Amino acid sequence: MEYPAFKRALDGERLPAALVDLDALERNVDRLVALLGDKTLRVASKSVRHTGLMRRILARGGARLRGLMCFTAAEAAWLHTQGFDDLLVAYPTVQPQALDALARAAAQGATVWAVVDCPAHLAALDRAGREAGVVLRAVLELDVSYRPLGGRVHLGARRSPIRSAAGALALARAAESFSNVRIAGLMAYEGHLAGLPDDNPFSRAMNPARRTLKKLAWPRVTRLRAQVVEALQGAGVTLELVNGGGTGSVALTAREPCVTEVTAGSGFVCPHLFSYFVGLALEPAAFFALEVCRVSDPGFVTALGGGYVASGEPGWDRLPLPWSPPGMAYVSIEGAGEVQTPLQVPPGVQLDLGDPVIFRHAKAGELAERFNDYLLLRDGRVVAREPTYRGQGQAFL
Ligand SMILES: Cc1ncc(COP(=O)(O)O)c(C=O)c1O
């Protein structure tokens, strides 16, 4: 959308406002589905945090999309009350209340899965399962980080300590001593590849190194995933799912024979960090608009709000991207401000008090934590206003 179209769509709306272009969102669903081969896609809820959008994404993808990857057990239990099912909690907890809620959802008929990487996770699930009278499905998480030089260098997330077939088999054996939890799947997320933009304009000098890392690290991911699946199956463990990938790796992960499903979330709305992957053609679908509230100097405007800085390694790429009108830029000593954001206006652009400035968040789900609702657009016009998790009174992390 060009700036005049954004301005027309926002006419009469309160600012700040968050907008999702449903047409672009649906085209992104189609693009991701086209990369899946014969695999299914699990939607990462943390990268959406909006039940209305998740319903639309699942509806658009039909049978090619299967289930949600949730970010907390409490969230999964709540999502079940909202009519969602096949809920994989990808980040472990041992908190009894959260696991009890998850187990109760299972007792009510929900299909739930919980990621584990140590016997204590299994024990916590087993207790909750026993209380609720169900056997819970555990998904073992395999770490597939790149660890050259005999493991002295660790490039990848620090999550699971399970790094080999032997480690996976040991945990699978540990699970046999519990009666209310069983190993039912494997998850191996290659975040150091799937979440690493290879053409990042904010740190161009590092791009060649990132591409080299990706080339060197992929074979290990593929080999290790296959080895561990084979070892577990050989030991009689039934793997109902083998999950891998993220938006930045859908096509590559989907090619691996041992993988049954790929996860993606960010790609549906395509925040600006996901515009820097070579060969991944997605279009921006989520935006937010701030009000021009003052003019300090010629060539500058100040916007009301804006400091919606994303998580992860700190840097300029974590700030929202001024998007429209094109050419707007931060003032380097202020960046995106807590309540006001000064911006340089390019020559030829005229902005008046009350006008909107459009931004893209760096990440997909975190935008939803800043707004109670999203304005949903079709053909450039607002057709609905629907609550985010926050607007529904839910904040999980
Ligand atoms: C376990 C797991 N799988 C998949 C993803 C990919 O999500 P997205 O497609 O939003 O990058 C993530 C993101 O952090 C993750 O933690």
GROMACS .gro file of C-alpha atoms and ligand atoms in nm:
model
  413
    1MET     CA    1   0.000   0.000   0.000
    2GLU     CA    2   0.119   0.350  -0.083
    3TYR     CA    3   0.105   0.626   0.178
    4PRO     CA    4  -0.219   0.788   0.051
    5ALA     CA    5  -0.390   0.447   0.078
    6PHE     CA    6  -0.273   0.402   0.438
    7LYS     CA    7  -0.393   0.754   0.514
    8ARG     CA    8  -0.735   0.687   0.359
    9ALA     CA    9  -0.771   0.358   0.549
   10LEU     CA   10  -0.687   0.530   0.878
   11ASP     CA   11  -0.915   0.827   0.826
   12GLY     CA   12  -1.118   0.872   1.147
   13GLU     CA   13  -0.930   0.596   1.336
   14ARG     CA   14  -0.764   0.659   1.670
   15LEU     CA   15  -0.382   0.661   1.658
   16PRO     CA   16  -0.167   0.475   1.740
   17ALA     CA   17  -0.327   0.190   1.548
   18ALA     CA   18  -0.207  -0.149   1.431
   19LEU     CA   19  -0.321  -0.274   1.092
   20VAL     CA   20  -0.314  -0.608   0.917
   21ASP     CA   21  -0.368  -0.635   0.544
   22LEU     CA   22  -0.569  -0.958   0.516
   23ASP     CA   23  -0.509  -0.985   0.142
   24ALA     CA   24  -0.131  -0.978   0.196
   25LEU     CA   25  -0.161  -1.218   0.491
   26GLU     CA   26  -0.347  -1.472   0.278
   27ARG     CA   27  -0.097  -1.443  -0.004
   28ASN     CA   28   0.178  -1.514   0.251
   29VAL     CA   29  -0.008  -1.824   0.369
   30ASP     CA   30  -0.023  -1.943   0.008
   31ARG     CA   31   0.347  -1.872  -0.045
   32LEU     CA   32   0.453  -2.065   0.264
   33VAL     CA   33   0.222  -2.356   0.179
   34ALA     CA   34   0.379  -2.369  -0.169
   35LEU     CA   35   0.718  -2.438  -0.006
   36LEU     CA   36   0.596  -2.730   0.204
   37GLY     CA   37   0.626  -3.022  -0.035
   38ASP     CA   38   0.436  -3.310   0.125
   39LYS     CA   39   0.475  -3.178   0.482
   40THR     CA   40   0.223  -2.992   0.697
   41LEU     CA   41   0.280  -2.656   0.860
   42ARG     CA   42   0.228  -2.582   1.230
   43VAL     CA   43   0.150  -2.218   1.311
   44ALA     CA   44   0.377  -2.056   1.572
   45SER     CA   45   0.125  -1.870   1.787
   46LYS     CA   46   0.395  -1.655   1.950
   47SER     CA   47   0.443  -1.488   1.613
   48VAL     CA   48   0.072  -1.404   1.578
   49ARG     CA   49  -0.084  -1.365   1.929
   50HIS     CA   50  -0.420  -1.289   1.774
   51THR     CA   51  -0.694  -1.553   1.766
   52GLY     CA   52  -0.883  -1.389   1.480
   53LEU     CA   53  -0.573  -1.397   1.261
   54MET     CA   54  -0.483  -1.751   1.362
   55ARG     CA   55  -0.832  -1.866   1.262
   56ARG     CA   56  -0.797  -1.694   0.925
   57ILE     CA   57  -0.449  -1.841   0.868
   58LEU     CA   58  -0.569  -2.194   0.951
   59ALA     CA   59  -0.877  -2.153   0.733
   60ARG     CA   60  -0.672  -2.030   0.437
   61GLY     CA   61  -0.418  -2.313   0.467
   62GLY     CA   62  -0.683  -2.586   0.503
   63ALA     CA   63  -0.541  -2.936   0.539
   64ARG     CA   64  -0.185  -2.815   0.470
   65LEU     CA   65  -0.179  -2.644   0.809
   66ARG     CA   66  -0.194  -2.859   1.117
   67GLY     CA   67  -0.211  -2.730   1.472
   68LEU     CA   68  -0.046  -2.454   1.669
   69MET     CA   69   0.295  -2.426   1.829
   70CYS     CA   70   0.218  -2.250   2.158
   71PHE     CA   71   0.460  -2.058   2.373
   72THR     CA   72   0.323  -2.146   2.716
   73ALA     CA   73   0.117  -2.423   2.869
   74ALA     CA   74  -0.131  -2.167   3.007
   75GLU     CA   75  -0.169  -2.024   2.658
   76ALA     CA   76  -0.237  -2.368   2.511
   77ALA     CA   77  -0.502  -2.436   2.776
   78TRP     CA   78  -0.664  -2.099   2.704
   79LEU     CA   79  -0.652  -2.154   2.327
   80HIS     CA   80  -0.843  -2.477   2.377
   81THR     CA   81  -1.124  -2.278   2.542
   82GLN     CA   82  -1.119  -2.058   2.229
   83GLY     CA   83  -1.183  -2.356   2.003
   84PHE     CA   84  -0.826  -2.440   1.892
   85ASP     CA   85  -0.681  -2.790   1.905
   86ASP     CA   86  -0.357  -2.980   1.835
   87LEU     CA   87  -0.152  -2.760   2.062
   88LEU     CA   88   0.222  -2.817   2.092
   89VAL     CA   89   0.381  -2.627   2.382
   90ALA     CA   90   0.733  -2.570   2.253
   91TYR     CA   91   0.895  -2.417   2.560
   92PRO     CA   92   0.908  -2.627   2.877
   93THR     CA   93   0.789  -2.534   3.225
   94VAL     CA   94   0.770  -2.719   3.555
   95GLN     CA   95   0.508  -2.486   3.707
   96PRO     CA   96   0.229  -2.705   3.843
   97GLN     CA   97  -0.057  -2.459   3.773
   98ALA     CA   98   0.032  -2.428   3.405
   99LEU     CA   99   0.080  -2.801   3.357
  100ASP     CA  100  -0.242  -2.876   3.544
  101ALA     CA  101  -0.431  -2.646   3.307
  102LEU     CA  102  -0.272  -2.823   3.011
  103ALA     CA  103  -0.355  -3.166   3.151
  104ARG     CA  104  -0.715  -3.061   3.219
  105ALA     CA  105  -0.744  -2.951   2.855
  106ALA     CA  106  -0.615  -3.296   2.756
  107ALA     CA  107  -0.870  -3.459   2.986
  108GLN     CA  108  -1.140  -3.259   2.808
  109GLY     CA  109  -1.029  -3.407   2.477
  110ALA     CA  110  -0.768  -3.162   2.351
  111THR     CA  111  -0.467  -3.300   2.166
  112VAL     CA  112  -0.174  -3.143   2.348
  113TRP     CA  113   0.199  -3.196   2.331
  114ALA     CA  114   0.467  -3.058   2.562
  115VAL     CA  115   0.834  -3.021   2.480
  116VAL     CA  116   1.080  -3.175   2.727
  117ASP     CA  117   1.456  -3.204   2.744
  118CYS     CA  118   1.528  -3.358   3.086
  119PRO     CA  119   1.380  -3.604   3.337
  120ALA     CA  120   1.254  -3.316   3.557
  121HIS     CA  121   1.033  -3.194   3.271
  122LEU     CA  122   0.896  -3.547   3.234
  123ALA     CA  123   0.833  -3.575   3.608
  124ALA     CA  124   0.643  -3.246   3.613
  125LEU     CA  125   0.425  -3.358   3.321
  126ASP     CA  126   0.374  -3.701   3.473
  127ARG     CA  127   0.242  -3.548   3.796
  128ALA     CA  128  -0.001  -3.323   3.607
  129GLY     CA  129  -0.112  -3.611   3.387
  130ARG     CA  130  -0.177  -3.832   3.690
  131GLU     CA  131  -0.384  -3.560   3.864
  132ALA     CA  132  -0.598  -3.518   3.552
  133GLY     CA  133  -0.614  -3.891   3.476
  134VAL     CA  134  -0.448  -3.870   3.135
  135VAL     CA  135  -0.126  -3.978   2.969
  136LEU     CA  136   0.038  -3.664   2.828
  137ARG     CA  137   0.236  -3.657   2.504
  138ALA     CA  138   0.594  -3.531   2.544
  139VAL     CA  139   0.801  -3.405   2.252
  140LEU     CA  140   1.173  -3.444   2.297
  141GLU     CA  141   1.373  -3.138   2.192
  142LEU     CA  142   1.699  -3.198   2.012
  143ASP     CA  143   1.957  -2.920   1.996
  144VAL     CA  144   2.093  -2.888   1.643
  145SER     CA  145   2.323  -2.589   1.698
  146TYR     CA  146   2.645  -2.565   1.503
  147ARG     CA  147   2.926  -2.665   1.737
  148PRO     CA  148   3.255  -2.674   1.548
  149LEU     CA  149   3.599  -2.725   1.705
  150GLY     CA  150   3.484  -3.019   1.909
  151GLY     CA  151   3.199  -2.820   2.067
  152ARG     CA  152   3.418  -2.533   2.187
  153VAL     CA  153   3.215  -2.291   1.970
  154HIS     CA  154   2.835  -2.287   2.006
  155LEU     CA  155   2.642  -2.114   1.726
  156GLY     CA  156   2.273  -2.150   1.792
  157ALA     CA  157   2.015  -2.119   2.066
  158ARG     CA  158   2.097  -2.246   2.412
  159ARG     CA  159   1.790  -2.450   2.485
  160SER     CA  160   1.804  -2.827   2.500
  161PRO     CA  161   2.103  -3.018   2.638
  162ILE     CA  162   2.016  -3.314   2.412
  163ARG     CA  163   2.265  -3.309   2.127
  164SER     CA  164   2.300  -3.671   2.014
  165ALA     CA  165   2.115  -3.995   1.954
  166ALA     CA  166   2.260  -4.124   2.281
  167GLY     CA  167   2.117  -3.827   2.473
  168ALA     CA  168   1.777  -3.870   2.309
  169LEU     CA  169   1.771  -4.242   2.383
  170ALA     CA  170   1.863  -4.180   2.746
  171LEU     CA  171   1.566  -3.946   2.788
  172ALA     CA  172   1.336  -4.185   2.605
  173ARG     CA  173   1.446  -4.458   2.849
  174ALA     CA  174   1.386  -4.223   3.143
  175ALA     CA  175   1.032  -4.166   3.016
  176GLU     CA  176   0.958  -4.539   3.049
  177SER     CA  177   0.958  -4.508   3.427
  178PHE     CA  178   0.661  -4.267   3.420
  179SER     CA  179   0.306  -4.383   3.373
  180ASN     CA  180   0.132  -4.055   3.279
  181VAL     CA  181   0.366  -3.922   3.016
  182ARG     CA  182   0.508  -4.077   2.701
  183ILE     CA  183   0.750  -3.962   2.432
  184ALA     CA  184   0.538  -3.902   2.122
  185GLY     CA  185   0.747  -3.670   1.907
  186LEU     CA  186   1.073  -3.495   1.833
  187MET     CA  187   1.133  -3.124   1.779
  188ALA     CA  188   1.462  -2.990   1.644
  189TYR     CA  189   1.451  -2.618   1.567
  190GLU     CA  190   1.741  -2.480   1.365
  191GLY     CA  191   1.692  -2.123   1.492
  192HIS     CA  192   2.049  -2.024   1.405
  193LEU     CA  193   1.951  -2.074   1.039
  194ALA     CA  194   1.575  -2.027   1.021
  195GLY     CA  195   1.583  -1.703   1.219
  196LEU     CA  196   1.903  -1.555   1.079
  197PRO     CA  197   1.848  -1.308   0.794
  198ASP     CA  198   2.122  -1.351   0.532
  199ASP     CA  199   2.093  -1.006   0.374
  200ASN     CA  200   2.051  -0.778   0.675
  201PRO     CA  201   2.088  -0.414   0.564
  202PHE     CA  202   2.164  -0.305   0.922
  203SER     CA  203   2.486  -0.507   0.943
  204ARG     CA  204   2.594  -0.567   0.585
  205ALA     CA  205   2.952  -0.650   0.676
  206MET     CA  206   2.833  -0.961   0.861
  207ASN     CA  207   2.619  -1.097   0.575
  208PRO     CA  208   2.895  -1.302   0.408
  209ALA     CA  209   2.977  -1.463   0.744
  210ARG     CA  210   2.609  -1.540   0.803
  211ARG     CA  211   2.578  -1.708   0.463
  212THR     CA  212   2.890  -1.912   0.525
  213LEU     CA  213   2.756  -2.020   0.864
  214LYS     CA  214   2.432  -2.130   0.701
  215LYS     CA  215   2.617  -2.336   0.440
  216LEU     CA  216   2.840  -2.502   0.698
  217ALA     CA  217   2.571  -2.562   0.957
  218TRP     CA  218   2.291  -2.713   0.744
  219PRO     CA  219   2.445  -3.056   0.686
  220ARG     CA  220   2.479  -3.109   1.060
  221VAL     CA  221   2.112  -3.022   1.119
  222THR     CA  222   1.996  -3.264   0.852
  223ARG     CA  223   2.229  -3.544   0.960
  224LEU     CA  224   2.159  -3.514   1.332
  225ARG     CA  225   1.782  -3.495   1.289
  226ALA     CA  226   1.783  -3.808   1.073
  227GLN     CA  227   2.019  -3.997   1.307
  228VAL     CA  228   1.811  -3.923   1.614
  229VAL     CA  229   1.482  -4.013   1.445
  230GLU     CA  230   1.633  -4.343   1.331
  231ALA     CA  231   1.775  -4.418   1.675
  232LEU     CA  232   1.447  -4.347   1.855
  233GLN     CA  233   1.241  -4.545   1.607
  234GLY     CA  234   1.494  -4.827   1.625
  235ALA     CA  235   1.445  -4.834   2.002
  236GLY     CA  236   1.070  -4.875   1.955
  237VAL     CA  237   0.966  -4.512   2.022
  238THR     CA  238   0.667  -4.414   1.808
  239LEU     CA  239   0.717  -4.060   1.679
  240GLU     CA  240   0.379  -3.917   1.587
  241LEU     CA  241   0.549  -3.597   1.475
  242VAL     CA  242   0.897  -3.473   1.387
  243ASN     CA  243   0.896  -3.094   1.388
  244GLY     CA  244   1.159  -2.857   1.257
  245GLY     CA  245   1.211  -2.527   1.088
  246GLY     CA  246   1.083  -2.175   1.102
  247THR     CA  247   0.981  -1.912   0.850
  248GLY     CA  248   1.338  -1.865   0.729
  249SER     CA  249   1.387  -2.234   0.648
  250VAL     CA  250   1.049  -2.374   0.542
  251ALA     CA  251   1.163  -2.493   0.199
  252LEU     CA  252   1.486  -2.655   0.320
  253THR     CA  253   1.340  -2.820   0.630
  254ALA     CA  254   1.043  -2.954   0.435
  255ARG     CA  255   1.283  -3.145   0.208
  256GLU     CA  256   1.414  -3.364   0.489
  257PRO     CA  257   1.251  -3.708   0.469
  258CYS     CA  258   1.244  -3.759   0.847
  259VAL     CA  259   1.056  -3.432   0.916
  260THR     CA  260   0.677  -3.462   0.928
  261GLU     CA  261   0.589  -3.096   0.987
  262VAL     CA  262   0.748  -2.751   0.966
  263THR     CA  263   0.669  -2.459   1.193
  264ALA     CA  264   0.620  -2.101   1.075
  265GLY     CA  265   0.465  -1.794   1.229
  266SER     CA  266   0.651  -1.476   1.142
  267GLY     CA  267   0.611  -1.526   0.770
  268PHE     CA  268   0.236  -1.471   0.777
  269VAL     CA  269   0.263  -1.104   0.864
  270CYS     CA  270   0.629  -1.066   0.754
  271PRO     CA  271   0.781  -0.817   0.999
  272HIS     CA  272   1.080  -0.632   0.859
  273LEU     CA  273   1.346  -0.882   0.981
  274PHE     CA  274   1.184  -1.139   0.752
  275SER     CA  275   1.235  -0.923   0.446
  276TYR     CA  276   1.608  -0.994   0.461
  277PHE     CA  277   1.608  -1.365   0.369
  278VAL     CA  278   1.740  -1.441   0.023
  279GLY     CA  279   1.489  -1.642  -0.179
  280LEU     CA  280   1.198  -1.591   0.061
  281ALA     CA  281   0.943  -1.373  -0.113
  282LEU     CA  282   0.690  -1.263   0.146
  283GLU     CA  283   0.509  -0.931   0.165
  284PRO     CA  284   0.458  -0.704   0.464
  285ALA     CA  285   0.110  -0.757   0.610
  286ALA     CA  286   0.130  -0.593   0.955
  287PHE     CA  287   0.193  -0.227   1.028
  288PHE     CA  288   0.138   0.029   1.295
  289ALA     CA  289   0.061   0.396   1.258
  290LEU     CA  290   0.169   0.680   1.488
  291GLU     CA  291   0.037   1.033   1.494
  292VAL     CA  292   0.256   1.325   1.389
  293CYS     CA  293   0.217   1.532   1.705
  294ARG     CA  294   0.474   1.812   1.672
  295VAL     CA  295   0.731   1.970   1.441
  296SER     CA  296   1.053   2.075   1.617
  297ASP     CA  297   1.251   2.188   1.311
  298PRO     CA  298   1.207   2.208   0.937
  299GLY     CA  299   1.266   1.860   0.796
  300PHE     CA  300   1.165   1.681   1.117
  301VAL     CA  301   0.842   1.559   1.273
  302THR     CA  302   0.782   1.399   1.611
  303ALA     CA  303   0.549   1.100   1.632
  304LEU     CA  304   0.351   1.007   1.942
  305GLY     CA  305   0.470   0.662   2.062
  306GLY     CA  306   0.694   0.421   1.880
  307GLY     CA  307   0.943   0.254   2.113
  308TYR     CA  308   0.827  -0.097   2.032
  309VAL     CA  309   1.172  -0.252   2.032
  310ALA     CA  310   1.195  -0.620   1.950
  311SER     CA  311   1.361  -0.896   2.154
  312GLY     CA  312   1.685  -1.068   2.056
  313GLU     CA  313   2.042  -0.953   2.002
  314PRO     CA  314   2.028  -0.572   2.052
  315GLY     CA  315   2.083  -0.355   1.747
  316TRP     CA  316   1.922  -0.104   1.512
  317ASP     CA  317   1.752  -0.386   1.327
  318ARG     CA  318   1.539  -0.451   1.640
  319LEU     CA  319   1.368  -0.113   1.607
  320PRO     CA  320   1.049  -0.070   1.405
  321LEU     CA  321   1.120   0.027   1.046
  322PRO     CA  322   0.976   0.363   0.938
  323TRP     CA  323   0.788   0.244   0.631
  324SER     CA  324   0.559   0.505   0.483
  325PRO     CA  325   0.597   0.769   0.358
  326PRO     CA  326   0.921   0.616   0.230
  327GLY     CA  327   1.251   0.770   0.334
  328MET     CA  328   1.163   0.863   0.693
  329ALA     CA  329   1.458   0.803   0.929
  330TYR     CA  330   1.530   0.793   1.301
  331VAL     CA  331   1.743   1.050   1.476
  332SER     CA  332   2.036   0.837   1.590
  333ILE     CA  333   2.067   0.963   1.947
  334GLU     CA  334   1.697   0.901   2.017
  335GLY     CA  335   1.596   0.600   1.813
  336ALA     CA  336   1.240   0.483   1.876
  337GLY     CA  337   1.129   0.675   2.184
  338GLU     CA  338   0.932   0.558   2.485
  339VAL     CA  339   0.648   0.806   2.423
  340GLN     CA  340   0.770   1.021   2.134
  341THR     CA  341   0.982   0.945   1.830
  342PRO     CA  342   1.150   1.219   1.628
  343LEU     CA  343   1.190   1.141   1.259
  344GLN     CA  344   1.372   1.305   0.971
  345VAL     CA  345   1.141   1.372   0.679
  346PRO     CA  346   1.285   1.331   0.329
  347PRO     CA  347   1.277   1.626   0.089
  348GLY     CA  348   0.948   1.660  -0.093
  349VAL     CA  349   0.737   1.492   0.177
  350GLN     CA  350   0.487   1.709   0.361
  351LEU     CA  351   0.342   1.580   0.688
  352ASP     CA  352   0.098   1.779   0.897
  353LEU     CA  353  -0.001   1.746   1.259
  354GLY     CA  354  -0.241   1.454   1.299
  355ASP     CA  355  -0.109   1.268   0.993
  356PRO     CA  356  -0.011   0.903   1.039
  357VAL     CA  357   0.343   0.767   0.996
  358ILE     CA  358   0.349   0.397   0.915
  359PHE     CA  359   0.602   0.152   1.063
  360ARG     CA  360   0.674  -0.220   1.046
  361HIS     CA  361   0.772  -0.401   1.366
  362ALA     CA  362   1.096  -0.602   1.358
  363LYS     CA  363   0.919  -0.915   1.482
  364ALA     CA  364   0.576  -1.059   1.426
  365GLY     CA  365   0.406  -1.139   1.756
  366GLU     CA  366   0.544  -0.866   1.978
  367LEU     CA  367   0.335  -0.601   1.802
  368ALA     CA  368   0.025  -0.768   1.948
  369GLU     CA  369   0.154  -0.700   2.299
  370ARG     CA  370   0.135  -0.325   2.226
  371PHE     CA  371  -0.219  -0.304   2.093
  372ASN     CA  372  -0.557  -0.419   2.220
  373ASP     CA  373  -0.684  -0.473   1.869
  374TYR     CA  374  -0.580  -0.486   1.507
  375LEU     CA  375  -0.762  -0.306   1.229
  376LEU     CA  376  -0.812  -0.563   0.954
  377LEU     CA  377  -0.800  -0.441   0.595
  378ARG     CA  378  -0.940  -0.577   0.271
  379ASP     CA  379  -0.880  -0.398  -0.056
  380GLY     CA  380  -0.721  -0.117   0.145
  381ARG     CA  381  -1.028  -0.058   0.363
  382VAL     CA  382  -1.084  -0.139   0.730
  383VAL     CA  383  -1.338  -0.422   0.743
  384ALA     CA  384  -1.302  -0.532   1.106
  385ARG     CA  385  -1.141  -0.451   1.438
  386GLU     CA  386  -1.050  -0.764   1.635
  387PRO     CA  387  -0.870  -0.810   1.967
  388THR     CA  388  -0.515  -0.930   2.014
  389TYR     CA  389  -0.434  -1.166   2.305
  390ARG     CA  390  -0.376  -0.848   2.506
  391GLY     CA  391  -0.717  -0.715   2.402
  392GLN     CA  392  -0.868  -1.042   2.523
  393GLY     CA  393  -0.701  -0.983   2.859
  394GLN     CA  394  -0.431  -1.248   2.804
  395ALA     CA  395  -0.059  -1.187   2.856
  396PHE     CA  396   0.148  -1.504   2.877
  397LEU     CA  397   0.511  -1.394   2.851
  398LIG     C1  398   1.069  -2.391   1.848
  398LIG     C2  399   1.048  -2.292   1.739
  398LIG     N1  400   1.008  -2.336   1.618
  398LIG     C3  401   0.986  -2.250   1.518
  398LIG     C4  402   1.007  -2.115   1.532
  398LIG     C5  403   0.987  -2.027   1.413
  398LIG     O1  404   0.897  -1.924   1.426
  398LIG     P1  405   0.889  -1.811   1.315
  398LIG     O2  406   0.839  -1.872   1.192
  398LIG     O3  407   0.796  -1.712   1.373
  398LIG     O4  408   1.027  -1.755   1.298
  398LIG     C6  409   1.051  -2.066   1.655
  398LIG     C7  410   1.080  -1.922   1.673
  398LIG     O5  411   1.145  -1.876   1.762
  398LIG     C8  412   1.073  -2.156   1.762
  398LIG     O6  413   1.117  -2.115   1.884
   0.00000   0.00000   0.00000
